[in-house]
Coordinates of C-alpha atoms and ligand atoms in Angstrom, one line a residue:
X1 CA -128.0 36.7 159.6
X2 CA -127.8 39.4 156.9
X3 CA -129.7 42.6 157.4
X4 CA -129.9 45.1 154.6
X5 CA -130.4 48.6 155.8
X6 CA -132.6 49.8 153.0
X7 CA -134.7 52.4 151.4
X8 CA -136.7 51.1 148.5
X9 CA -135.7 52.5 145.1
X10 CA -132.5 54.0 146.3
X11 CA -128.9 52.9 146.0
X12 CA -129.6 50.1 148.4
X13 CA -131.8 48.5 145.7
X14 CA -128.7 47.3 144.0
X15 CA -127.7 45.3 147.1
X16 CA -131.2 43.8 147.3
X17 CA -130.7 42.8 143.6
X18 CA -127.4 41.2 144.5
X19 CA -128.9 39.4 147.5
X20 CA -131.7 38.1 145.2
X21 CA -129.0 36.9 142.7
X22 CA -127.2 35.1 145.5
X23 CA -130.4 33.5 146.7
X24 CA -129.4 33.6 150.3
X25 CA -131.7 34.4 153.3
X26 CA -131.7 38.1 154.3
X27 CA -134.0 40.6 155.9
X28 CA -134.4 44.3 155.2
X29 CA -134.6 47.0 157.7
X30 CA -136.3 50.1 156.3
X31 CA -134.9 53.4 157.4
X32 CA -135.6 57.0 156.6
X33 CA -132.8 59.1 154.9
X34 CA -132.3 62.7 154.1
X35 CA -133.7 63.6 150.6
X36 CA -132.1 65.9 148.1
X37 CA -135.0 68.3 148.5
X38 CA -134.4 68.7 152.2
X39 CA -137.1 66.2 153.1
X40 CA -136.6 63.2 155.3
X41 CA -134.3 62.7 158.2
X42 CA -131.5 60.4 159.3
X43 CA -132.8 57.3 161.1
X44 CA -130.9 57.1 164.5
X45 CA -131.0 53.3 164.3
X46 CA -129.1 53.2 161.0
X47 CA -125.5 52.0 161.7
X48 CA -124.1 53.7 158.6
X49 CA -121.7 56.4 159.8
X50 CA -123.6 59.0 157.7
X51 CA -127.0 57.6 158.0
X52 CA -127.0 56.6 154.4
X53 CA -128.2 53.4 152.6
X54 CA -127.1 50.8 151.8
X55 CA -125.5 49.3 154.9
X56 CA -125.3 45.7 155.6
X57 CA -125.2 44.1 159.1
X58 CA -123.8 40.5 159.1
X59 CA -123.8 38.8 162.5
X60 CA -123.4 42.2 164.2
X61 CA -120.7 43.5 161.8
X62 CA -121.5 46.6 159.8
X63 CA -120.4 47.0 156.2
X64 CA -121.0 50.2 154.2
X65 CA -120.3 51.7 150.8
X66 CA -121.9 49.8 147.9
X67 CA -118.7 48.4 146.3
X68 CA -117.5 47.1 149.7
X69 CA -120.9 45.5 150.4
X70 CA -120.9 43.8 147.0
X71 CA -117.3 42.5 147.5
X72 CA -118.1 41.3 151.0
X73 CA -121.1 39.4 149.8
X74 CA -119.5 37.8 146.7
X75 CA -116.6 36.7 148.9
X76 CA -118.9 35.4 151.5
X77 CA -120.8 33.3 149.0
X78 CA -118.1 32.2 146.4
X79 CA -120.3 29.2 145.3
X80 CA -122.7 31.7 143.6
X81 CA -119.8 32.7 141.3
X82 CA -120.8 36.4 141.2
X83 CA -117.3 37.6 141.8
X84 CA -113.9 36.1 141.0
X85 CA -112.0 34.8 144.0
X86 CA -108.5 36.0 145.1
X87 CA -106.0 34.5 142.6
X88 CA -108.5 34.4 139.7
X89 CA -107.2 36.4 136.7
X90 CA -110.4 38.4 136.6
X91 CA -110.2 39.5 140.2
X92 CA -108.3 42.7 139.4
X93 CA -110.8 43.8 136.8
X94 CA -113.6 43.0 139.2
X95 CA -112.2 45.1 142.0
X96 CA -111.4 47.9 139.6
X97 CA -114.9 48.2 138.2
X98 CA -116.5 47.9 141.6
X99 CA -114.4 50.9 142.8
X100 CA -115.1 52.8 139.6
X101 CA -118.8 53.1 140.3
X102 CA -118.4 55.3 143.3
X103 CA -114.9 56.6 142.8
X104 CA -115.2 57.7 139.1
X105 CA -118.6 57.2 137.5
X106 CA -120.9 58.7 140.1
X107 CA -118.8 61.9 140.7
X108 CA -118.4 62.4 136.9
X109 CA -122.1 62.4 136.3
X110 CA -122.9 64.5 139.3
X111 CA -120.4 67.0 138.0
X112 CA -122.4 67.0 134.8
X113 CA -125.7 67.3 136.6
X114 CA -124.5 70.2 138.7
X115 CA -122.8 71.9 135.7
X116 CA -119.4 71.9 137.2
X117 CA -116.3 72.5 135.2
X118 CA -114.0 69.5 135.2
X119 CA -110.6 70.3 136.7
X120 CA -107.9 67.9 135.5
X121 CA -105.2 67.1 138.0
X122 CA -107.4 68.0 140.9
X123 CA -110.6 66.0 140.6
X124 CA -110.0 62.3 141.4
X125 CA -112.4 61.2 138.7
X126 CA -112.5 61.6 134.9
X127 CA -114.7 64.0 132.9
X128 CA -118.2 62.6 132.1
X129 CA -117.6 62.3 128.4
X130 CA -114.4 60.3 129.1
X131 CA -116.3 58.0 131.4
X132 CA -118.9 57.5 128.7
X133 CA -116.2 56.6 126.2
X134 CA -114.4 54.3 128.6
X135 CA -117.6 52.4 129.4
X136 CA -118.6 52.0 125.7
X137 CA -115.1 51.0 124.8
X138 CA -114.8 48.5 127.6
X139 CA -118.2 46.8 126.9
X140 CA -117.7 46.6 123.1
X141 CA -117.8 43.0 122.1
X142 CA -118.6 41.8 125.7
X143 CA -121.9 40.7 127.3
X144 CA -120.8 41.8 130.7
X145 CA -118.1 43.8 132.5
X146 CA -116.0 40.7 133.0
X147 CA -116.6 39.4 129.5
X148 CA -119.1 36.6 129.0
X149 CA -119.8 36.1 132.7
X150 CA -122.3 38.1 134.7
X151 CA -120.9 39.3 138.0
X152 CA -121.7 41.8 140.8
X153 CA -119.8 44.4 138.8
X154 CA -122.8 44.4 136.4
X155 CA -125.1 45.1 139.4
X156 CA -122.9 47.8 140.9
X157 CA -121.7 49.6 137.7
X158 CA -124.3 48.3 135.2
X159 CA -127.1 49.2 137.6
X160 CA -125.6 52.7 137.8
X161 CA -125.4 53.0 134.0
X162 CA -129.1 51.9 133.8
X163 CA -130.1 54.5 136.4
X164 CA -128.1 57.3 134.8
X165 CA -129.4 56.7 131.3
X166 CA -132.9 56.5 132.6
X167 CA -132.5 60.0 134.2
X168 CA -130.7 61.3 131.1
X169 CA -127.4 61.9 133.0
X170 CA -125.5 59.6 130.7
X171 CA -125.9 59.6 126.9
X172 CA -127.6 56.5 125.6
X173 CA -125.8 54.5 123.0
X174 CA -127.1 51.3 121.3
X175 CA -124.4 49.3 123.0
X176 CA -125.2 50.6 126.5
X177 CA -128.9 50.2 125.8
X178 CA -128.5 46.6 124.8
X179 CA -126.3 45.9 127.8
X180 CA -128.8 47.4 130.2
X181 CA -131.6 45.4 128.6
X182 CA -129.5 42.3 129.1
X183 CA -128.8 42.9 132.8
X184 CA -132.3 44.1 133.7
X185 CA -133.9 41.0 132.1
X186 CA -132.6 38.9 134.9
X187 CA -135.2 37.3 137.2
X188 CA -133.3 38.5 140.3
X189 CA -133.4 42.1 139.1
X190 CA -137.2 41.9 138.4
X191 CA -137.8 40.3 141.8
X192 CA -135.8 43.0 143.6
X193 CA -137.7 45.7 141.8
X194 CA -141.1 44.1 142.6
X195 CA -140.1 43.7 146.3
X196 CA -139.1 47.3 146.4
X197 CA -142.4 48.3 144.9
X198 CA -144.1 46.3 147.6
X199 CA -145.5 43.7 145.2
Ligands
GSH201 N1 -121.3 56.1 148.4 C1 -122.5 55.6 149.0 C2 -123.6 56.5 148.7 C3 -124.8 56.1 149.5 C4 -125.9 57.2 149.3 O1 -125.6 58.4 149.2 N2 -127.2 56.8 149.4 C5 -128.3 57.7 149.4 C6 -129.5 57.0 149.0 S1 -129.5 56.7 147.2 C7 -128.5 58.2 150.9 O2 -128.5 57.4 151.8 N3 -128.7 59.5 151.0 C8 -129.0 60.1 152.3 C9 -128.0 61.1 152.7 O3 -127.2 61.6 151.9 O4 -128.0 61.4 153.9 C10 -122.7 54.2 148.4 O5 -122.5 54.0 147.2 O6 -123.1 53.2 149.1

């Protein structure tokens, strides 16, 4: 059994979206988390080492960190074709973009949000304007991160782009706007959002 440790409308919504894309049975376990305004508290029953969401429990095994959960699930259900298998020529790009979400993209835009100065050679991520340029350059002429095929990289990175543009952390470009419209038009995305909204 798959259990998503979840808080609606948080980062774990992207894993719910992925589970809906996969079309596999899963349950959600709602937990409380600490909020940025000091509200909320860690749920002692959350197996994530820092009490964050998402976490996934699969037959008693805990997986945490969004890219790791996405990779775990797309490897577990290869028939859904949401992530290239080991040996596939697109596998390297897939892994790289999954890692990019939390290793580069998120820290860069948090740096912008907090008004921090980018320090080259020290910060392990790129400056926000360079991330924007890289994303726009990579997606030019493509429908999805891996080219013409939708994959979980579009949920993990694309979902992040959608969120960051919505909250004005990332500059909107016609290309990114079109891309986000394409990925959020998917029935699984709409289902996940409706479920999160309690509909
Ligand atoms: N790097 C983690 C970040 C997870 C994360 O920070 N989630 C937020 C919710 S959007 C959270 O649980 N915050 C509670 C806390 O920081 O204690 C991932 O991508 O899975």
